[in-house]
Amino acid sequence: MAGLYVHIPFCKKRCRYCDFFSTTLLERRKEYIAALLKEIKLRREEAGEPIQTVYLGGGTPSTLETADIQRILEAVGCKDATEVTMELNPGDATPAYLQAIKAVGINRLSIGIQSFQDELLQLIGRRHDAEQAIKAVQMAQEAGFDNISIDLMYALPTQTMAQWKADIETALQLKIQHISSYGLIYEEGTALTRSVEQGELKAVDEEMENAMYDYLCERLKQAGFVHYEVSNFALPSREAQHNSRYWDGTPYIGVGAGSHSYLPPVRSWNPSDLDAYINGITSGTLQRESETLTEEELFDEQVMLGLRTNRGVSAELLQGRAQRHIESGLLRLTKDSRIVATQQGIHILNRIIEDLML
Ligand code: SF4
């Protein structure tokens, strides 16, 4: 069963840390949706198997009207899908909107909260405040959503451990089913990176970042969450089905500008450019770039993605290559012959993966 990702590259405002492909030209939504519907119809059979999970990501999918979301889901034909997720900006949440998107088939929300501290939300340029974030979750629950994920960020400039601990407690009080949590990355060319380069802000040090991450893992484990991927935590059986495809190498199709598809061993992607995408789809001349992964690249991919998860990779695949890291406590061998990263290993996972790649 395949997954389908739909990219909605519109944001009402750009956040100061973000380098994702998105635009604030909301007036172009209609022509974009028309192109998107065309692409979905052309490509939805490509996986050769029914679509089981759908993910509307961005950008900000909640900048769309419900009627457009309905059109997209109808074009996908996802009546057999078990998981239909949509990313939601807390600033767009109203009871009416949440009830409407639920009625057209969204059954899981990923809410981009990032922090429950107003000063930190302002610092990173989010357009919602803490009260809106809490209300968005409560409104979603009142609208009947029982599968809610929230995003939380740590290692933000000026963020203290006390603030981080308070954020995690607030998240737990909200009784959500899933948390994705990422340490801030200073991407080249973003406003936040410039502020740090110019000395206006100071990045938190690595020791603090690791301490925040360790606290997150420990506290969520204590609260009954399964740490199933480096940055993802879920109550039992509430793991993100769609995102799990990215980590276990099963096929997915991505539609929309800048989206990626993976039909092993071929990876392909649409242009990250609104005009190129809309004009290409409209005229039937869209140029998608692609690459066919070699045996070595497929191995590397398995190691890179597998070690990020609590399933790890099979010991057979690594054939003794991991022994050195097992002895130093960075990886461990499970009873069912899988190799997984230890908490200590996760801190330097990229270095371990690099070492194991062909
Ligand atoms: S809302 Fe999301 S995609 Fe849009 S600018 Fe902010 S972080 Fe980036």
Short mmCIF file of C-alpha atoms and ligand atoms in Angstrom, two decimals:
data_model
loop_
_atom_site.label_atom_id
_atom_site.label_comp_id
_atom_site.label_asym_id
_atom_site.label_seq_id
_atom_site.Cartn_x
_atom_site.Cartn_y
_atom_site.Cartn_z
CA MET A 1 0.00 0.00 0.00
CA ALA A 2 1.37 3.38 -0.99
CA GLY A 3 1.42 6.86 0.53
CA LEU A 4 0.64 10.15 -1.13
CA TYR A 5 2.16 13.47 -0.07
CA VAL A 6 0.53 16.70 -1.23
CA HIS A 7 2.61 19.87 -0.94
CA ILE A 8 0.81 23.15 -0.24
CA PRO A 9 3.53 25.80 -0.58
CA PHE A 10 1.67 28.80 0.86
CA CYS A 11 2.31 30.59 4.15
CA LYS A 12 0.68 33.77 5.44
CA LYS A 13 4.05 34.84 6.84
CA ARG A 14 7.57 33.39 6.65
CA CYS A 15 9.01 32.15 9.94
CA ARG A 16 12.50 33.43 10.76
CA TYR A 17 14.15 29.99 10.90
CA CYS A 18 12.55 28.38 7.86
CA ASP A 19 14.16 27.49 4.55
CA PHE A 20 11.37 25.22 3.24
CA PHE A 21 9.96 25.92 -0.18
CA SER A 22 6.91 28.15 0.34
CA THR A 23 5.56 31.52 -0.76
CA THR A 24 3.37 34.22 0.77
CA LEU A 25 1.67 34.84 -2.61
CA LEU A 26 -1.67 33.51 -1.39
CA GLU A 27 -3.44 34.98 -4.42
CA ARG A 28 -1.89 32.16 -6.48
CA ARG A 29 -3.65 29.40 -4.56
CA LYS A 30 -6.47 28.88 -7.08
CA GLU A 31 -4.20 28.31 -10.09
CA TYR A 32 -1.95 26.13 -7.95
CA ILE A 33 -4.87 23.94 -6.84
CA ALA A 34 -5.98 23.55 -10.47
CA ALA A 35 -2.49 22.30 -11.41
CA LEU A 36 -2.34 20.08 -8.35
CA LEU A 37 -5.65 18.39 -9.18
CA LYS A 38 -4.38 17.73 -12.67
CA GLU A 39 -1.16 16.20 -11.38
CA ILE A 40 -3.01 14.00 -8.86
CA LYS A 41 -5.23 12.60 -11.60
CA LEU A 42 -2.23 11.89 -13.82
CA ARG A 43 -0.09 10.29 -11.16
CA ARG A 44 -2.21 8.67 -8.47
CA GLU A 45 -2.01 5.23 -10.14
CA GLU A 46 1.78 5.45 -10.40
CA ALA A 47 2.47 3.44 -7.26
CA GLY A 48 0.51 0.53 -8.74
CA GLU A 49 -1.16 -0.09 -5.41
CA PRO A 50 -3.96 1.56 -3.40
CA ILE A 51 -3.22 4.75 -1.47
CA GLN A 52 -3.26 3.96 2.23
CA THR A 53 -1.97 7.19 3.74
CA VAL A 54 -2.32 10.79 2.61
CA TYR A 55 -0.36 13.72 4.03
CA LEU A 56 -1.13 17.36 3.27
CA GLY A 57 2.03 19.24 4.22
CA GLY A 58 3.61 22.58 3.51
CA GLY A 59 3.97 25.38 3.65
CA THR A 60 0.70 25.74 5.44
CA PRO A 61 -2.17 23.55 4.19
CA SER A 62 -4.53 25.34 6.58
CA THR A 63 -4.26 28.44 4.35
CA LEU A 64 -6.62 26.51 2.02
CA GLU A 65 -10.39 26.71 2.13
CA THR A 66 -12.23 23.52 3.02
CA ALA A 67 -13.68 23.25 -0.48
CA ASP A 68 -10.15 23.01 -1.92
CA ILE A 69 -9.15 20.38 0.61
CA GLN A 70 -12.25 18.43 -0.35
CA ARG A 71 -11.35 18.70 -4.06
CA ILE A 72 -7.85 17.42 -3.36
CA LEU A 73 -9.07 14.45 -1.32
CA GLU A 74 -11.69 13.59 -3.94
CA ALA A 75 -9.05 13.67 -6.66
CA VAL A 76 -6.83 11.38 -4.59
CA GLY A 77 -9.77 8.99 -4.15
CA CYS A 78 -8.65 8.06 -0.67
CA LYS A 79 -11.73 6.26 0.58
CA ASP A 80 -9.55 3.28 1.59
CA ALA A 81 -6.91 5.43 3.29
CA THR A 82 -6.46 4.68 6.96
CA GLU A 83 -4.59 7.89 7.75
CA VAL A 84 -5.27 11.30 6.20
CA THR A 85 -3.11 13.91 7.90
CA MET A 86 -3.12 17.66 7.46
CA GLU A 87 -0.68 20.16 8.92
CA LEU A 88 -2.46 22.97 10.74
CA ASN A 89 -1.15 26.35 11.84
CA PRO A 90 -2.69 27.20 15.25
CA GLY A 91 -3.46 30.69 13.91
CA ASP A 92 -5.89 29.19 11.37
CA ALA A 93 -7.86 27.06 13.83
CA THR A 94 -11.53 27.84 14.39
CA PRO A 95 -14.25 25.39 15.47
CA ALA A 96 -16.01 25.75 12.11
CA TYR A 97 -12.84 25.14 10.07
CA LEU A 98 -11.85 22.10 12.13
CA GLN A 99 -15.32 20.56 11.90
CA ALA A 100 -15.35 21.19 8.15
CA ILE A 101 -11.96 19.59 7.42
CA LYS A 102 -12.93 16.60 9.53
CA ALA A 103 -16.17 16.26 7.58
CA VAL A 104 -14.28 16.14 4.25
CA GLY A 105 -12.01 13.30 5.41
CA ILE A 106 -9.02 14.61 7.41
CA ASN A 107 -8.61 12.19 10.34
CA ARG A 108 -5.23 13.26 11.77
CA LEU A 109 -3.78 16.70 12.48
CA SER A 110 -0.19 17.78 12.79
CA ILE A 111 -0.27 21.13 14.58
CA GLY A 112 2.80 23.39 14.22
CA ILE A 113 2.93 24.69 17.79
CA GLN A 114 6.75 24.82 18.21
CA SER A 115 6.61 26.48 21.65
CA PHE A 116 4.16 27.51 24.36
CA GLN A 117 6.30 30.58 25.22
CA ASP A 118 5.10 33.81 23.63
CA GLU A 119 8.53 35.46 23.62
CA LEU A 120 10.09 32.45 21.87
CA LEU A 121 7.25 32.28 19.31
CA GLN A 122 7.85 35.94 18.52
CA LEU A 123 11.58 35.47 18.33
CA ILE A 124 11.29 32.71 15.71
CA GLY A 125 8.59 34.63 13.82
CA ARG A 126 5.58 32.37 14.27
CA ARG A 127 2.21 34.05 13.73
CA HIS A 128 0.40 32.43 16.67
CA ASP A 129 0.75 32.79 20.42
CA ALA A 130 0.69 30.22 23.23
CA GLU A 131 -2.99 30.72 23.98
CA GLN A 132 -3.92 30.11 20.33
CA ALA A 133 -1.76 26.98 20.35
CA ILE A 134 -3.55 25.50 23.37
CA LYS A 135 -6.95 26.50 22.02
CA ALA A 136 -6.18 24.96 18.61
CA VAL A 137 -5.61 21.56 20.24
CA GLN A 138 -8.72 21.88 22.41
CA MET A 139 -10.87 22.97 19.45
CA ALA A 140 -9.57 20.06 17.39
CA GLN A 141 -10.46 17.64 20.18
CA GLU A 142 -13.91 19.18 20.49
CA ALA A 143 -14.34 18.79 16.72
CA GLY A 144 -13.74 15.05 17.22
CA PHE A 145 -10.05 14.64 16.26
CA ASP A 146 -8.57 11.83 18.34
CA ASN A 147 -5.27 11.53 16.49
CA ILE A 148 -3.33 14.74 17.00
CA SER A 149 0.38 15.39 16.68
CA ILE A 150 2.11 18.59 17.70
CA ASP A 151 5.54 19.94 16.73
CA LEU A 152 7.77 21.32 19.46
CA MET A 153 11.18 22.94 18.97
CA TYR A 154 14.09 23.06 21.37
CA ALA A 155 17.54 24.68 21.42
CA LEU A 156 15.96 28.01 20.47
CA PRO A 157 18.06 31.11 21.22
CA THR A 158 17.47 32.33 24.82
CA GLN A 159 15.35 29.22 25.62
CA THR A 160 15.98 27.94 29.14
CA MET A 161 15.66 24.40 30.45
CA ALA A 162 12.83 25.59 32.72
CA GLN A 163 10.88 26.86 29.68
CA TRP A 164 11.49 23.61 27.84
CA LYS A 165 10.30 21.51 30.75
CA ALA A 166 7.18 23.68 31.04
CA ASP A 167 6.48 23.22 27.30
CA ILE A 168 6.65 19.46 27.62
CA GLU A 169 4.28 19.51 30.63
CA THR A 170 1.81 21.69 28.73
CA ALA A 171 1.96 19.28 25.79
CA LEU A 172 1.28 16.32 28.08
CA GLN A 173 -1.65 18.07 29.73
CA LEU A 174 -3.24 18.49 26.30
CA LYS A 175 -3.58 14.70 25.95
CA ILE A 176 -2.33 14.54 22.39
CA GLN A 177 -1.27 11.24 20.81
CA HIS A 178 1.97 12.19 19.06
CA ILE A 179 4.85 14.66 19.42
CA SER A 180 7.47 15.53 16.79
CA SER A 181 10.31 17.49 18.30
CA TYR A 182 13.29 19.06 16.54
CA GLY A 183 16.28 20.99 17.75
CA LEU A 184 16.59 24.29 15.87
CA ILE A 185 18.88 24.10 12.85
CA TYR A 186 20.42 27.33 11.63
CA GLU A 187 19.80 27.01 7.90
CA GLU A 188 21.90 29.17 5.62
CA GLY A 189 20.35 32.49 4.65
CA THR A 190 17.45 32.54 7.13
CA ALA A 191 16.70 35.66 9.20
CA LEU A 192 17.44 33.81 12.44
CA THR A 193 20.82 32.61 11.18
CA ARG A 194 21.70 36.20 10.22
CA SER A 195 20.77 37.41 13.72
CA VAL A 196 23.15 34.88 15.23
CA GLU A 197 25.91 35.67 12.71
CA GLN A 198 25.56 39.37 13.51
CA GLY A 199 25.79 38.69 17.24
CA GLU A 200 22.24 39.87 18.02
CA LEU A 201 21.31 36.40 19.29
CA LYS A 202 23.29 33.57 20.77
CA ALA A 203 22.72 29.94 19.86
CA VAL A 204 22.41 27.53 22.80
CA ASP A 205 25.46 25.32 23.20
CA GLU A 206 25.62 21.64 22.25
CA GLU A 207 25.64 20.50 25.87
CA MET A 208 22.36 22.31 26.57
CA GLU A 209 20.82 21.02 23.34
CA ASN A 210 21.70 17.43 24.28
CA ALA A 211 20.36 17.94 27.81
CA MET A 212 17.06 19.26 26.40
CA TYR A 213 16.79 16.29 24.06
CA ASP A 214 17.58 13.79 26.82
CA TYR A 215 14.99 15.37 29.09
CA LEU A 216 12.39 15.18 26.30
CA CYS A 217 13.07 11.48 25.71
CA GLU A 218 13.03 10.64 29.41
CA ARG A 219 9.88 12.60 30.27
CA LEU A 220 7.88 11.34 27.30
CA LYS A 221 8.91 7.77 27.99
CA GLN A 222 7.73 8.21 31.58
CA ALA A 223 4.40 9.51 30.20
CA GLY A 224 3.91 6.35 28.12
CA PHE A 225 5.13 7.59 24.72
CA VAL A 226 7.13 5.28 22.48
CA HIS A 227 10.28 6.90 21.11
CA TYR A 228 9.99 5.34 17.67
CA GLU A 229 12.15 7.69 15.61
CA VAL A 230 14.89 10.15 16.61
CA SER A 231 12.48 13.10 16.58
CA ASN A 232 9.13 11.33 16.95
CA PHE A 233 7.21 10.03 19.94
CA ALA A 234 3.79 8.37 19.98
CA LEU A 235 1.38 6.73 22.34
CA PRO A 236 1.27 2.98 21.58
CA SER A 237 -0.11 2.29 18.08
CA ARG A 238 -0.30 6.04 17.28
CA GLU A 239 2.93 6.20 15.27
CA ALA A 240 2.58 8.29 12.10
CA GLN A 241 1.81 5.70 9.43
CA HIS A 242 2.61 8.03 6.54
CA ASN A 243 5.94 9.31 7.85
CA SER A 244 6.97 5.77 8.75
CA ARG A 245 7.09 5.07 5.00
CA TYR A 246 9.95 7.53 4.63
CA TRP A 247 11.93 5.64 7.26
CA ASP A 248 11.23 2.07 6.19
CA GLY A 249 11.73 2.60 2.47
CA THR A 250 8.17 1.81 1.24
CA PRO A 251 6.89 3.65 -1.85
CA TYR A 252 5.29 7.08 -1.79
CA ILE A 253 4.23 9.59 -4.38
CA GLY A 254 4.65 13.31 -3.83
CA VAL A 255 2.55 15.82 -5.76
CA GLY A 256 2.87 19.58 -5.88
CA ALA A 257 5.78 21.95 -6.34
CA GLY A 258 8.98 20.73 -4.69
CA SER A 259 7.54 17.37 -3.65
CA HIS A 260 9.58 14.17 -3.76
CA SER A 261 8.47 10.67 -4.78
CA TYR A 262 10.11 7.33 -4.10
CA LEU A 263 9.24 4.25 -6.10
CA PRO A 264 12.25 2.04 -5.33
CA PRO A 265 14.86 2.26 -6.72
CA VAL A 266 13.84 5.56 -8.37
CA ARG A 267 13.60 8.85 -6.54
CA SER A 268 12.09 11.83 -8.38
CA TRP A 269 11.10 15.37 -7.55
CA ASN A 270 9.10 18.27 -8.90
CA PRO A 271 10.65 21.73 -9.38
CA SER A 272 10.65 23.91 -6.25
CA ASP A 273 9.34 26.82 -8.26
CA LEU A 274 5.69 27.86 -8.46
CA ASP A 275 5.79 29.11 -12.08
CA ALA A 276 7.76 26.14 -13.39
CA TYR A 277 5.34 23.78 -11.65
CA ILE A 278 2.07 25.46 -12.67
CA ASN A 279 3.17 26.12 -16.26
CA GLY A 280 4.65 22.64 -16.61
CA ILE A 281 1.52 20.88 -15.40
CA THR A 282 -0.85 23.14 -17.35
CA SER A 283 1.00 22.65 -20.65
CA GLY A 284 1.74 18.96 -20.01
CA THR A 285 5.50 19.55 -20.17
CA LEU A 286 6.48 19.29 -16.51
CA GLN A 287 10.10 18.21 -16.15
CA ARG A 288 10.53 16.02 -13.10
CA GLU A 289 14.09 15.25 -12.18
CA SER A 290 14.91 11.73 -11.08
CA GLU A 291 17.73 9.42 -10.08
CA THR A 292 17.97 5.64 -9.88
CA LEU A 293 19.65 4.53 -6.70
CA THR A 294 22.54 2.09 -7.06
CA GLU A 295 22.90 -0.98 -4.79
CA GLU A 296 25.35 1.00 -2.64
CA GLU A 297 23.02 3.97 -2.37
CA LEU A 298 20.11 1.69 -1.42
CA PHE A 299 22.28 0.18 1.32
CA ASP A 300 23.26 3.63 2.61
CA GLU A 301 19.65 4.73 2.58
CA GLN A 302 18.58 1.69 4.61
CA VAL A 303 21.29 2.36 7.19
CA MET A 304 20.63 6.10 7.34
CA LEU A 305 16.86 5.80 7.72
CA GLY A 306 16.77 2.55 9.72
CA LEU A 307 19.13 3.74 12.45
CA ARG A 308 16.87 6.73 13.06
CA THR A 309 14.09 4.37 14.18
CA ASN A 310 13.59 2.04 17.12
CA ARG A 311 13.48 -0.88 14.63
CA GLY A 312 17.05 -0.14 13.62
CA VAL A 313 18.59 -2.23 10.83
CA SER A 314 19.17 -5.97 10.63
CA ALA A 315 22.52 -7.18 11.95
CA GLU A 316 22.77 -9.27 8.79
CA LEU A 317 22.72 -6.15 6.64
CA LEU A 318 25.62 -4.56 8.52
CA GLN A 319 27.64 -7.80 8.70
CA GLY A 320 29.87 -6.90 11.60
CA ARG A 321 30.52 -3.34 10.44
CA ALA A 322 28.78 -2.02 13.57
CA GLN A 323 30.83 -4.03 16.10
CA ARG A 324 33.11 -1.13 17.05
CA HIS A 325 30.14 1.09 17.84
CA ILE A 326 28.40 -1.68 19.80
CA GLU A 327 31.51 -2.08 21.95
CA SER A 328 31.66 1.64 22.63
CA GLY A 329 27.98 1.73 23.65
CA LEU A 330 26.73 3.85 20.74
CA LEU A 331 24.76 1.03 19.13
CA ARG A 332 23.26 -2.12 20.62
CA LEU A 333 22.24 -5.52 19.31
CA THR A 334 18.66 -6.54 20.15
CA LYS A 335 17.42 -10.08 20.86
CA ASP A 336 15.85 -10.27 17.41
CA SER A 337 19.19 -9.42 15.74
CA ARG A 338 18.53 -5.79 14.96
CA ILE A 339 21.03 -3.02 15.52
CA VAL A 340 19.65 0.14 17.09
CA ALA A 341 21.18 3.38 18.33
CA THR A 342 21.52 3.92 22.09
CA GLN A 343 20.59 7.29 23.66
CA GLN A 344 24.32 8.14 23.68
CA GLY A 345 24.57 7.10 20.04
CA ILE A 346 21.64 9.27 18.95
CA HIS A 347 23.61 12.38 19.95
CA ILE A 348 26.22 11.60 17.30
CA LEU A 349 24.06 9.54 14.96
CA ASN A 350 25.14 11.33 11.80
CA ARG A 351 28.78 10.48 12.47
CA ILE A 352 27.94 6.82 13.14
CA ILE A 353 25.84 6.59 9.97
CA GLU A 354 28.60 8.18 7.92
CA ASP A 355 31.01 5.59 9.25
CA LEU A 356 28.70 2.70 8.33
CA MET A 357 27.83 3.89 4.83
CA LEU A 358 29.55 2.31 1.85
S1 SF4 B 1 4.69 28.12 8.50
FE1 SF4 B 1 6.06 26.36 8.21
S2 SF4 B 1 6.63 26.36 6.02
FE2 SF4 B 1 5.70 28.37 6.49
S3 SF4 B 1 7.46 29.68 6.91
FE3 SF4 B 1 6.74 28.88 8.90
S4 SF4 B 1 7.95 27.00 9.23
FE4 SF4 B 1 8.16 27.56 7.07
#
